[in-house]
GROMACS .gro file of C-alpha atoms in nm:
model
  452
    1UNK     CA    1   7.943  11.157   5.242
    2UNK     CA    2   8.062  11.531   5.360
    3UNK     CA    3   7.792  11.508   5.588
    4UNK     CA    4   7.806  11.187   5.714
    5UNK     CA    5   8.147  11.239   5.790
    6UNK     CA    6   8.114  11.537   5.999
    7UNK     CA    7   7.819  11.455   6.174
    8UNK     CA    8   7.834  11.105   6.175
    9UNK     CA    9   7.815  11.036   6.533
   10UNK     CA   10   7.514  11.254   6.620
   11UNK     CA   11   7.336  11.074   6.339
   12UNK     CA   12   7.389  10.738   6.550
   13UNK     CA   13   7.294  10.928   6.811
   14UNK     CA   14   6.931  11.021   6.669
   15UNK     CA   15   6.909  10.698   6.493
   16UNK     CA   16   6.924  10.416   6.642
   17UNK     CA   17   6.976  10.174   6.339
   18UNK     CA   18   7.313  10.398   6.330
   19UNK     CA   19   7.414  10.292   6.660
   20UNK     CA   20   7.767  10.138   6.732
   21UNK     CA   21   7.576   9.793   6.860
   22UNK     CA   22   7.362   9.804   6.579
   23UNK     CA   23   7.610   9.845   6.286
   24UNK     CA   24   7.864   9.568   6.164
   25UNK     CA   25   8.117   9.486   6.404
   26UNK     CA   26   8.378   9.618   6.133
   27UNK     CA   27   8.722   9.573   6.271
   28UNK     CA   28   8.829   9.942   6.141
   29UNK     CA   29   9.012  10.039   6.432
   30UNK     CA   30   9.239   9.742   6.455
   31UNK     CA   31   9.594   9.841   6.578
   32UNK     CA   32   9.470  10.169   6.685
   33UNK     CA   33   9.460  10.304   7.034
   34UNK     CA   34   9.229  10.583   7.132
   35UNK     CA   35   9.221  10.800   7.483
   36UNK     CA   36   8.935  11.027   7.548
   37UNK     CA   37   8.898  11.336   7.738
   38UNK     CA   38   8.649  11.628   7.800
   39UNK     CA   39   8.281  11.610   7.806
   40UNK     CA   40   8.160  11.418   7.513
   41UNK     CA   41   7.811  11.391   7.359
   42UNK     CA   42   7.841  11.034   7.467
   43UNK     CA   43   7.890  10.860   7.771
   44UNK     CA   44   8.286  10.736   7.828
   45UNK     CA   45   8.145  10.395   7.826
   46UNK     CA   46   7.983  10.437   7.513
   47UNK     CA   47   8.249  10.552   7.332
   48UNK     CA   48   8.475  10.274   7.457
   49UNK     CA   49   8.201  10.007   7.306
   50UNK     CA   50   8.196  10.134   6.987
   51UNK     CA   51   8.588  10.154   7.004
   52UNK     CA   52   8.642   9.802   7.119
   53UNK     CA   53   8.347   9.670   6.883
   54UNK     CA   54   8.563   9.818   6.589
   55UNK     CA   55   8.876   9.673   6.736
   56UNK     CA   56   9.036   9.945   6.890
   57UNK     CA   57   9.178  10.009   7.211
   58UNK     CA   58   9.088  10.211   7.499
   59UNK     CA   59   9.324  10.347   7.748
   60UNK     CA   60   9.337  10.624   8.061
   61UNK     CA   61   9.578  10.845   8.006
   62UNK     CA   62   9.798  10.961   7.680
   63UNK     CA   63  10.161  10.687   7.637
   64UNK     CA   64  10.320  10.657   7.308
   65UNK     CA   65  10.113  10.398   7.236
   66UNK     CA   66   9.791  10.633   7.182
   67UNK     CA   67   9.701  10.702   6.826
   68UNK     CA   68   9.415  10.942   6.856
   69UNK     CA   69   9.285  11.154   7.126
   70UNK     CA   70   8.901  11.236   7.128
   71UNK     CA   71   8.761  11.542   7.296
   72UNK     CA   72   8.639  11.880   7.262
   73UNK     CA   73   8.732  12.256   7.136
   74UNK     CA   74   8.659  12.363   7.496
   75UNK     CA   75   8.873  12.104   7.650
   76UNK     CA   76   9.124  12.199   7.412
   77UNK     CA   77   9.093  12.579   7.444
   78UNK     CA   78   9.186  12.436   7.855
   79UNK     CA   79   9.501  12.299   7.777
   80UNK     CA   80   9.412  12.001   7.974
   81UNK     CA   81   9.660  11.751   8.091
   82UNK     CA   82   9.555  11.444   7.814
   83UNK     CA   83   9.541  11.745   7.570
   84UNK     CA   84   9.921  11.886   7.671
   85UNK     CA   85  10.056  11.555   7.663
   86UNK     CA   86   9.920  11.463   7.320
   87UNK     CA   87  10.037  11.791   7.184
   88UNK     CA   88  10.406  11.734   7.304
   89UNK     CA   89  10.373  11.400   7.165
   90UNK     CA   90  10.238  11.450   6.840
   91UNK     CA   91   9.910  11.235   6.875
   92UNK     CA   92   9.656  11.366   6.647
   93UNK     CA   93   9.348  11.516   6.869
   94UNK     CA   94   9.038  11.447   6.685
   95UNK     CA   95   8.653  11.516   6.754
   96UNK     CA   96   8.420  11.233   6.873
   97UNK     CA   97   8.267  11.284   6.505
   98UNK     CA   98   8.568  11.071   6.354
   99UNK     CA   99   8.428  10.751   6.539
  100UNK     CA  100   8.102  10.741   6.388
  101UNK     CA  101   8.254  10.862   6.039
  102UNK     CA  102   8.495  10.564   6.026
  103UNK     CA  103   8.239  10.355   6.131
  104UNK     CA  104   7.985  10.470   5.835
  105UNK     CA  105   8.295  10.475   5.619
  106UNK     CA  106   8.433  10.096   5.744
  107UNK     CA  107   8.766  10.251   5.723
  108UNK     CA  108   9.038  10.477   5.882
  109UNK     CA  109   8.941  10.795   5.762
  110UNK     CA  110   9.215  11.115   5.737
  111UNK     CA  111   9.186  11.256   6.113
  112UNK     CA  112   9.289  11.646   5.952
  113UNK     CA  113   8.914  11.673   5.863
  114UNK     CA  114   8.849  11.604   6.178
  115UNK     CA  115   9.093  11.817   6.424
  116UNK     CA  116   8.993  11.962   6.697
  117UNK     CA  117   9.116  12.369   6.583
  118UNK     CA  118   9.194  12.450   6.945
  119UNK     CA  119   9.447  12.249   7.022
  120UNK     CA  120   9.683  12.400   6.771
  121UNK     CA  121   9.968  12.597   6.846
  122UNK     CA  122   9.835  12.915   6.926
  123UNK     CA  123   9.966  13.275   7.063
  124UNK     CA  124   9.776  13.453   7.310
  125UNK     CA  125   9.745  13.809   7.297
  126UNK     CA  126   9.788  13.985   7.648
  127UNK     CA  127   9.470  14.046   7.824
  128UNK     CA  128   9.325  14.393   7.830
  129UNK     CA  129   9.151  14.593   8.070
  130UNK     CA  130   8.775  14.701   7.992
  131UNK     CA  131   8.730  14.910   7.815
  132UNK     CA  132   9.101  14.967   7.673
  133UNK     CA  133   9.399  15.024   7.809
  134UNK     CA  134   9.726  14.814   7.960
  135UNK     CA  135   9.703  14.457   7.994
  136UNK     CA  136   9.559  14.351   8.332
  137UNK     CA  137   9.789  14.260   8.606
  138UNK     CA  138   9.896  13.886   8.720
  139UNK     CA  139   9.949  13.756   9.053
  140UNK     CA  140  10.254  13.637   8.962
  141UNK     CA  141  10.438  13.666   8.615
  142UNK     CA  142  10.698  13.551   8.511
  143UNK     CA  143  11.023  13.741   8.348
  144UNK     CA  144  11.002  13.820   8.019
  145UNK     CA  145  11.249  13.677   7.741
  146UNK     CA  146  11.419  13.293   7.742
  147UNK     CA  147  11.364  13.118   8.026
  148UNK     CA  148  11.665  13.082   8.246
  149UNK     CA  149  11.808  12.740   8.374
  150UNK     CA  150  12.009  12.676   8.629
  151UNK     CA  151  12.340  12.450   8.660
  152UNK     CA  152  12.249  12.407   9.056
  153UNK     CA  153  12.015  12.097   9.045
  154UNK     CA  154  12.112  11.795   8.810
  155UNK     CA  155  11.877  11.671   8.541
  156UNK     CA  156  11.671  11.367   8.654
  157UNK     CA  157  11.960  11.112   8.465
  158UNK     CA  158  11.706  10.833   8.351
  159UNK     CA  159  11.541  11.103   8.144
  160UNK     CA  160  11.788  11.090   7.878
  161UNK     CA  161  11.753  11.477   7.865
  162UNK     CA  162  12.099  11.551   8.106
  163UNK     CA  163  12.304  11.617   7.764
  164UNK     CA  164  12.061  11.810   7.599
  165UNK     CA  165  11.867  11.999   7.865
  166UNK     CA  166  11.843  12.228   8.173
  167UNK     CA  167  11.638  12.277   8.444
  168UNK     CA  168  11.441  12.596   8.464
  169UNK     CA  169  11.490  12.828   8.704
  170UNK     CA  170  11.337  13.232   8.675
  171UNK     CA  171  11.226  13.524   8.859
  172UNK     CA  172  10.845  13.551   8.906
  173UNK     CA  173  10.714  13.884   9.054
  174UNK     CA  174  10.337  13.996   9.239
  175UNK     CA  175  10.326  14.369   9.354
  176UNK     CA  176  10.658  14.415   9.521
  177UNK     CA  177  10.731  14.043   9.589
  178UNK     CA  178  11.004  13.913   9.374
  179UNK     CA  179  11.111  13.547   9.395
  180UNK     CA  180  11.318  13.263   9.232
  181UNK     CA  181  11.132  12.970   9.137
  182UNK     CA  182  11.274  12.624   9.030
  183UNK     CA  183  11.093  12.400   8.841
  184UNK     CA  184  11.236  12.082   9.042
  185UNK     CA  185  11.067  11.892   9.321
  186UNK     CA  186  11.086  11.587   9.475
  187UNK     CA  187  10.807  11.439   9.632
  188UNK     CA  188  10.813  11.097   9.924
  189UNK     CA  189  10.489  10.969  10.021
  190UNK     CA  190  10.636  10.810  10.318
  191UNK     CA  191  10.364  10.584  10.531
  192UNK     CA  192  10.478  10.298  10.695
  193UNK     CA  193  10.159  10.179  10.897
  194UNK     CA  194  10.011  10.110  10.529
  195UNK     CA  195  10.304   9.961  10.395
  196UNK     CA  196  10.456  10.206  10.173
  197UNK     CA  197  10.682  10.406  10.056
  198UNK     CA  198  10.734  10.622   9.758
  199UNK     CA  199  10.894  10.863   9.599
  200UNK     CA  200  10.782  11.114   9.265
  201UNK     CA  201  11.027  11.383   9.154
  202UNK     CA  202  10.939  11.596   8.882
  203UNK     CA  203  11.104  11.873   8.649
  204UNK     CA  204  11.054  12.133   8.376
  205UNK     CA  205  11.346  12.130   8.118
  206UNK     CA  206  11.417  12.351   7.877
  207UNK     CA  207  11.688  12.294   7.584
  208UNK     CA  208  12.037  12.415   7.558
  209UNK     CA  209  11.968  12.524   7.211
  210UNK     CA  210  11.643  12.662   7.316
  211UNK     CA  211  11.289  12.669   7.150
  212UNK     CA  212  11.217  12.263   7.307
  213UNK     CA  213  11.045  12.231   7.676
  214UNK     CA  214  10.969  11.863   7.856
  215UNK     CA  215  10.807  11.789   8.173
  216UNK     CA  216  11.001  11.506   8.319
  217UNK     CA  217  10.848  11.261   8.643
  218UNK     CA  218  11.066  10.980   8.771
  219UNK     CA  219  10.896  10.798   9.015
  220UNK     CA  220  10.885  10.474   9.207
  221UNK     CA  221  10.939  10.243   9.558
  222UNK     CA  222  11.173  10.369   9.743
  223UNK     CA  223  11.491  10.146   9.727
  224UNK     CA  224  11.423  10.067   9.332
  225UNK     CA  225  11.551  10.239   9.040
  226UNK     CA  226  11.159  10.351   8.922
  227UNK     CA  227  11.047  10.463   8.623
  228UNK     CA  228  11.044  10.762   8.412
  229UNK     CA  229  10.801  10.943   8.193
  230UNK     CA  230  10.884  11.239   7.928
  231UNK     CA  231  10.591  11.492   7.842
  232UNK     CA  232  10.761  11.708   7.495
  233UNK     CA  233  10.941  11.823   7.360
  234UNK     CA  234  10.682  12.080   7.366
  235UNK     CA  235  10.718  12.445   7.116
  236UNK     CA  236  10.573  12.630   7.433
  237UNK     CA  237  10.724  12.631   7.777
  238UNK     CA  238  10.352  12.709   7.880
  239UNK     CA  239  10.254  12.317   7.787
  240UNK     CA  240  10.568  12.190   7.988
  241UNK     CA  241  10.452  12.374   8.302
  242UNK     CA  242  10.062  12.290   8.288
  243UNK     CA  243  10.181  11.932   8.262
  244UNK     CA  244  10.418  11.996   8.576
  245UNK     CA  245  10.129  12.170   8.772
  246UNK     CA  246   9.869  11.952   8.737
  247UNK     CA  247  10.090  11.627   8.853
  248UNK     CA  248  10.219  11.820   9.126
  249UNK     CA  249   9.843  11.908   9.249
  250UNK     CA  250   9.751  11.552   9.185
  251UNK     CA  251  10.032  11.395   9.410
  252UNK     CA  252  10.017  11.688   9.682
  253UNK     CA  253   9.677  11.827   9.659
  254UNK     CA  254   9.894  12.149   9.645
  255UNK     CA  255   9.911  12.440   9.415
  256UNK     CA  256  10.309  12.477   9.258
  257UNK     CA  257  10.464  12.834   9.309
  258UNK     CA  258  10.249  13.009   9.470
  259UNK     CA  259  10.415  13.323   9.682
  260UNK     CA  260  10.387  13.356  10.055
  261UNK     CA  261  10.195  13.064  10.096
  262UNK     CA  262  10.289  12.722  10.278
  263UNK     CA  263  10.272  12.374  10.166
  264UNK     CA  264  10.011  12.219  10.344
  265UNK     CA  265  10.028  11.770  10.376
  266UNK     CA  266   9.737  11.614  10.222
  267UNK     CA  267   9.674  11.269  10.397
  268UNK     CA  268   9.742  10.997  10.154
  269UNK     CA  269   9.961  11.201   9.919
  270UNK     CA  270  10.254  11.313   9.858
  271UNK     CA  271  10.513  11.573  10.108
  272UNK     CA  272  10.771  11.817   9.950
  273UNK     CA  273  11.112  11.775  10.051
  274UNK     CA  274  11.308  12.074  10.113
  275UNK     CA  275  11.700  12.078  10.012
  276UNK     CA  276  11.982  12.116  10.171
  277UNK     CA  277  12.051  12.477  10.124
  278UNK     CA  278  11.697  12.571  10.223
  279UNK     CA  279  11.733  12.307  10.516
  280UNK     CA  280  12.067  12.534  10.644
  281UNK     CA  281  11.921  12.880  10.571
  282UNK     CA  282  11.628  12.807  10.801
  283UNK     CA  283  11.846  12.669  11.107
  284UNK     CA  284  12.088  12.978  11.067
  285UNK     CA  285  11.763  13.221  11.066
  286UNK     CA  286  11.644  12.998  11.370
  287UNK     CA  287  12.005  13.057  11.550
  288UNK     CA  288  12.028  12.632  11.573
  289UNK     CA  289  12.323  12.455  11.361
  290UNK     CA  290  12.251  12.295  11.058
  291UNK     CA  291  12.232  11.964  11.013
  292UNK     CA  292  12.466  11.689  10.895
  293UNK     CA  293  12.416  11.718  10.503
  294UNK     CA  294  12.407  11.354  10.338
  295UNK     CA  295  12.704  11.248  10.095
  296UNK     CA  296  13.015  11.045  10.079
  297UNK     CA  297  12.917  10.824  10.412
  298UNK     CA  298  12.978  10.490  10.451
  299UNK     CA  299  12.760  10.266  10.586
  300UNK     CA  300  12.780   9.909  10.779
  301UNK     CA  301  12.583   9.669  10.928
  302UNK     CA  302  12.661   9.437  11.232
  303UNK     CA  303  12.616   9.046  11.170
  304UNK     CA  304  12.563   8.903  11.506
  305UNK     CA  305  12.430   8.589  11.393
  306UNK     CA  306  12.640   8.289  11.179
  307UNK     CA  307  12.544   8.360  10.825
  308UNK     CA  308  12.717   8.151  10.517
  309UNK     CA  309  13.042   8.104  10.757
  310UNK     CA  310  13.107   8.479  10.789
  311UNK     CA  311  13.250   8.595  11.116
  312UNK     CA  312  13.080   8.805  11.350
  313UNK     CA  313  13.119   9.203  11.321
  314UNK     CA  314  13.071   9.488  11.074
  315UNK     CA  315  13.031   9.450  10.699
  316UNK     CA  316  13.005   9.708  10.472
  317UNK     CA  317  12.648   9.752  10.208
  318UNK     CA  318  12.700   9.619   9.875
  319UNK     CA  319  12.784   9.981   9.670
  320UNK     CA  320  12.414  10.050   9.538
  321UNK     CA  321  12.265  10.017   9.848
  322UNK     CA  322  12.506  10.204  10.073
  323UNK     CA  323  12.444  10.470   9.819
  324UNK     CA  324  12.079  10.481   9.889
  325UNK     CA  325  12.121  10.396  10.232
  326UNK     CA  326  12.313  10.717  10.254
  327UNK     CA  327  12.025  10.925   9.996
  328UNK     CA  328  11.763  10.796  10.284
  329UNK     CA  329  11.961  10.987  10.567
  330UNK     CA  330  11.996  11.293  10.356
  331UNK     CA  331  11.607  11.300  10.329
  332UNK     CA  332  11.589  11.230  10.719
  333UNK     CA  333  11.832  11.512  10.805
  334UNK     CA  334  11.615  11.764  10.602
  335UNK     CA  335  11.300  11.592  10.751
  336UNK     CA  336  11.255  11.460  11.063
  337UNK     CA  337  10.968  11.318  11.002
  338UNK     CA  338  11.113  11.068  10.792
  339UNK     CA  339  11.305  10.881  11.060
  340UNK     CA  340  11.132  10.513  10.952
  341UNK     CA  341  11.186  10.455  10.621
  342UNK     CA  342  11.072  10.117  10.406
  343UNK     CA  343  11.367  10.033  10.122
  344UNK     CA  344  11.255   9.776   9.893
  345UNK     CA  345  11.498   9.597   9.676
  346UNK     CA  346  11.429   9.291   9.389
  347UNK     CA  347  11.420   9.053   9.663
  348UNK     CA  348  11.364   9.194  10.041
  349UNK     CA  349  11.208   9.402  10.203
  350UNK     CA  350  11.371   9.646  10.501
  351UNK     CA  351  11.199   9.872  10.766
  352UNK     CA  352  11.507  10.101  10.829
  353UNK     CA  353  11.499  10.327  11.180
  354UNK     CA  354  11.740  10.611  11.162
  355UNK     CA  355  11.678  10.739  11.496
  356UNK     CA  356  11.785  10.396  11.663
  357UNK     CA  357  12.023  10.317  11.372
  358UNK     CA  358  11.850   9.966  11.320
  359UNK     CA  359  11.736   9.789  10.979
  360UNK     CA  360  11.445   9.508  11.038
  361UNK     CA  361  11.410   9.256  10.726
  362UNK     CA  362  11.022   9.281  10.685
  363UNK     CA  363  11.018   8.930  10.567
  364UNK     CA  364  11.227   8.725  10.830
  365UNK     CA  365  11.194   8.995  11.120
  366UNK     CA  366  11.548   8.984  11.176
  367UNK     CA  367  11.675   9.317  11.293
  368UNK     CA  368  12.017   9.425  11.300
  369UNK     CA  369  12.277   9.766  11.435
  370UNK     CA  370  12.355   9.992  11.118
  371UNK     CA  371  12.607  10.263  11.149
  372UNK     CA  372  12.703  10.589  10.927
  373UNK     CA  373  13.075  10.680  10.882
  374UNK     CA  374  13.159  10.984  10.775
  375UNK     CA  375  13.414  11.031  10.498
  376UNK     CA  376  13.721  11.066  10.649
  377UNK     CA  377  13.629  10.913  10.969
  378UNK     CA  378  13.749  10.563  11.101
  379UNK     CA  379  13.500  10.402  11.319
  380UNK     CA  380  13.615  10.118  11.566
  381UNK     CA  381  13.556   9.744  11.498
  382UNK     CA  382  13.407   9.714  11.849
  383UNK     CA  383  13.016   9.571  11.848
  384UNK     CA  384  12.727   9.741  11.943
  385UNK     CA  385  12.670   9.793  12.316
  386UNK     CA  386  12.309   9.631  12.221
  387UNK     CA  387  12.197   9.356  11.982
  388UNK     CA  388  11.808   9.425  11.926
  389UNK     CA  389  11.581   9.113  11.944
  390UNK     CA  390  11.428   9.012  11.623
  391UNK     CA  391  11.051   9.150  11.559
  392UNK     CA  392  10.738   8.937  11.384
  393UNK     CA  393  10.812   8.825  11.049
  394UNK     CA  394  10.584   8.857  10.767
  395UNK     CA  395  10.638   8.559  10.513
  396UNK     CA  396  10.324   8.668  10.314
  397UNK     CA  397  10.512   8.941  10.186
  398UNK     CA  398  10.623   8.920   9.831
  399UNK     CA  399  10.936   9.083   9.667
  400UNK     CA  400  10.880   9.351   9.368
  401UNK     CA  401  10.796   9.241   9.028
  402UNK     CA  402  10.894   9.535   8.850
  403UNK     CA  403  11.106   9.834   8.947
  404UNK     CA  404  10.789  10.043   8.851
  405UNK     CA  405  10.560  10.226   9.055
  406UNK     CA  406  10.247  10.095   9.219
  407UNK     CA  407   9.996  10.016   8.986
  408UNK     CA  408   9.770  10.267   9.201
  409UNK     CA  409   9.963  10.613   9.060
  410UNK     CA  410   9.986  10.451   8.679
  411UNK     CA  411   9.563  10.447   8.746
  412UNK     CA  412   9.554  10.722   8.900
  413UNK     CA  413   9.628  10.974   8.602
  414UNK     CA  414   9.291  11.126   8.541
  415UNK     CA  415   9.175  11.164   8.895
  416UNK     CA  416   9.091  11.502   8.998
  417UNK     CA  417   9.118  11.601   8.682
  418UNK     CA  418   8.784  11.813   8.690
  419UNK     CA  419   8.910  11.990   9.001
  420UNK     CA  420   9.234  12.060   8.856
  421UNK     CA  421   9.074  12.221   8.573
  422UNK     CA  422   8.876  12.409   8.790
  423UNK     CA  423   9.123  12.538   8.987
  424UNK     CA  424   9.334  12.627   8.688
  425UNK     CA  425   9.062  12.869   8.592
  426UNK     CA  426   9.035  12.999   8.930
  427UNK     CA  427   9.401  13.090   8.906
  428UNK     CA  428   9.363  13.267   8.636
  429UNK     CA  429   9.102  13.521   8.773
  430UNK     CA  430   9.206  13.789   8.967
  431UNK     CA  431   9.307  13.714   9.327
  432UNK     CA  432   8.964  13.746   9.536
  433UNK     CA  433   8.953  13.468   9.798
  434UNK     CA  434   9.279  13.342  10.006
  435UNK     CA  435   9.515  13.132   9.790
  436UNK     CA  436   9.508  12.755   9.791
  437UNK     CA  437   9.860  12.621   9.954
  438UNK     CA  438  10.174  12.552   9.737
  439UNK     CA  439  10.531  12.458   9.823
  440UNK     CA  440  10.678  12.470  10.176
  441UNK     CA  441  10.799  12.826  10.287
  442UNK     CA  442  11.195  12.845  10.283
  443UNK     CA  443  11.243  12.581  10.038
  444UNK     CA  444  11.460  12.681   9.744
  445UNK     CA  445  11.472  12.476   9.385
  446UNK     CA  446  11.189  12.263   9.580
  447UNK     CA  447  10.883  12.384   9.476
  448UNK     CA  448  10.862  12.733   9.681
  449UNK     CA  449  10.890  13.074   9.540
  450UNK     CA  450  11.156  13.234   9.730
  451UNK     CA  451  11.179  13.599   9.810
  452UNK     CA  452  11.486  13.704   9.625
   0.00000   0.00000   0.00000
């Protein structure tokens, strides 16, 4: 049975009476659900029939609700991002050969005979030169000792980390360069010709008490509350950042951290948002002022039309939405280019212009004045020199169903995973060809490595 145990899969393989179609649909992976990742003796396809004809589950990417992840030493030894998650997690990471020995056993078997040895907690000893000597150099290390955190940028709050955790912020050096790093970035994917608008902000976290790491990503339509997704606690801070990386190169196309290098847009993902600090520094070194920073404005809109009896003139936004309203002009004051923005709430739909100060209900067309006032400020109850005329309506268009994200990025997991990995291991060998781009230059606590 030893045998059969270990090897049972490759003996379907060579056999085809052994085959998952031809043995008895057993049901001995009821309740269980299985991810896969790596390159497996089998197709994916093939190992999802033989799962699903034993009544388990298949799914893309590894949630809580994964019992078992299949793969390989190799992708193991890689640290990839199915493999990272199901460490932090807990999910027991099995070889393919516990399929086919379940199978030939018609029962769940114990998955510790079947582990996959890599993806154990492991310490790796520092590289060494050939030949002996000092450990090669890096193009950019890290201090050594506890990470640091900073008290600067606030834990993402739906995380449930904010009284427990910190975000981490330390000092990463290459040759002469030495920079501060923050592991904090939020993302917009702003693109209002196609209808949408998104945002995906991400953090590393490290533990007041120290020795526990998470990689947090909140992430949604813009206007809604979104969702949120923990990665940990993880033993290593190593795990936490690979998981970090990787999402950040998946929604940018971007490398994370790299020094003296640019973020460079990737059509159809994800842009960087610098912060306001970063946002100030650069107009000061440009000799322009810096621009109005976002918080503690109120904002109106003008009701020029007879609506449930109310009067004509200004009315305040309900308290949720004049608090994103004003989080919207924050992001426009550090980027211009983010002028038209598309605010979704449970019911309706609004194309928001800050340049000409004008929401447009995507639904009805109707467009209205909107106005900022700044705290402190009293603004007059006089109307707008202009009433804009109202635009096409779209009454096709259909409020959200969830406050999650589009189905698209939940899908979207796994893709580029291969050239993720690849690039991974490019990073890791010495510094021949240019670098790839990473965060914007200037922006501090956003993603770029700033020269200290």
């Amino acid at each position: 049975f030893f045998v059969q145990a270990v090897f049972g899969l490759g003996a379907a393989r060579r056999h085809p009476a052994l085959s998952a179609a031809a043995m008895p649909p057993t049901k001995v992976f009821k309740g269980q659900v299985f991810a896969l990742s790596g390159k497996l003796s089998q197709t994916r396809k093939e190992h999802e029939d033989m799962i699903r004809s034993s009544g388990g589950e298949v799914v893309g990417s590894v949630t809580e609700d994964v019992t078992y992840l299949i793969t390989n030493e190799a992708d193991a030894e890689a640290r990839s991002l199915k493999v990272a998650t199901a460490i932090g997690r807990g999910t027991p990471i099995v070889h393919e050969g516990f399929l086919g020995a379940c199978i030939a056993a018609k029962k769940l078997l114990d998955a510790r005979h079947f582990a996959v040895l890599a993806a154990r907690p492991k310490r790796k000893a520092p590289a060494k030169r050939a030949g002996g000597g000092e450990p090669a150099p890096k193009r950019a290390k890290a201090e050594v000792g506890p990470p640091r955190t900073t008290d600067k940028v606030a834990v993402i709050a739906k995380s449930g980390l904010a009284d427990r955790a910190k975000v981490v912020q330390e000092t990463v050096k290459t040759g002469f360069v030495e920079a501060s790093l923050t592991w904090d970035v939020e993302l917009v994917h702003n693109d209002v010709a196609a209808g949408k608008d998104k945002f995906y902000n991400m953090q590393v976290l490290a533990s007041n008490e120290g020795g526990e790491y998470w990689a947090v990503q909140h992430y949604g339509k813009t206007g809604l509350d979104g969702k949120v997704h923990v990665d940990g606690p993880f033993d290593d801070i190593g795990d936490a950042k690979r998981v970090f990386r990787r999402r950040f190169r998946q929604r940018t196309g971007n490398v994370f951290g790299q020094l003296g290098v640019s973020f460079a847009e990737v059509a159809g993902k994800y842009r960087v948002l610098a912060n306001d600090d970063a946002v100030a520094e650069a107009a000061a070194k440009e000799g322009r002022p810096a621009p109005v920073k976002a918080g503690g404005g109120k904002w109106q809109y003008y009701l020029h039309n007879k609506v449930d009896g109310k009067k004509l003139g200004w009315y305040d936004y309900e308290k949720k939405a004049g608090e994103n309203m004003e989080k919207y002009f924050g992001q426009f004051t550090r980027d211009a280019a983010l002028n038209v923005r598309l605010i979704q709430s449970d019911y309706f739909k609004y194309e928001v212009d800050f340049s000409a100060m004008i929401q447009r209900n995507v639904k009805s067309g109707m467009r209205r004045n909107i106005r900022r006032i700044a705290e402190g400020e009293r603004a007059p109850p006089v109307p707008p020199k202009k009433i804009p005329a109202p635009a096409e309506p779209a009454p096709d268009w259909k409020g959200a169903e969830s406050s999650e994200e589009d189905e698209e990025d939940e899908s979207s997991e796994d893709e580029g995973e291969a050239e993720v990995e690849a690039e991974e291991e490019a990073e890791a060998a010495p510094a021949e060809k240019p670098a790839r781009a990473a965060a914007p230059a200037g922006v501090r606590g956003r993603g770029a490595a700033d020269p200290a």
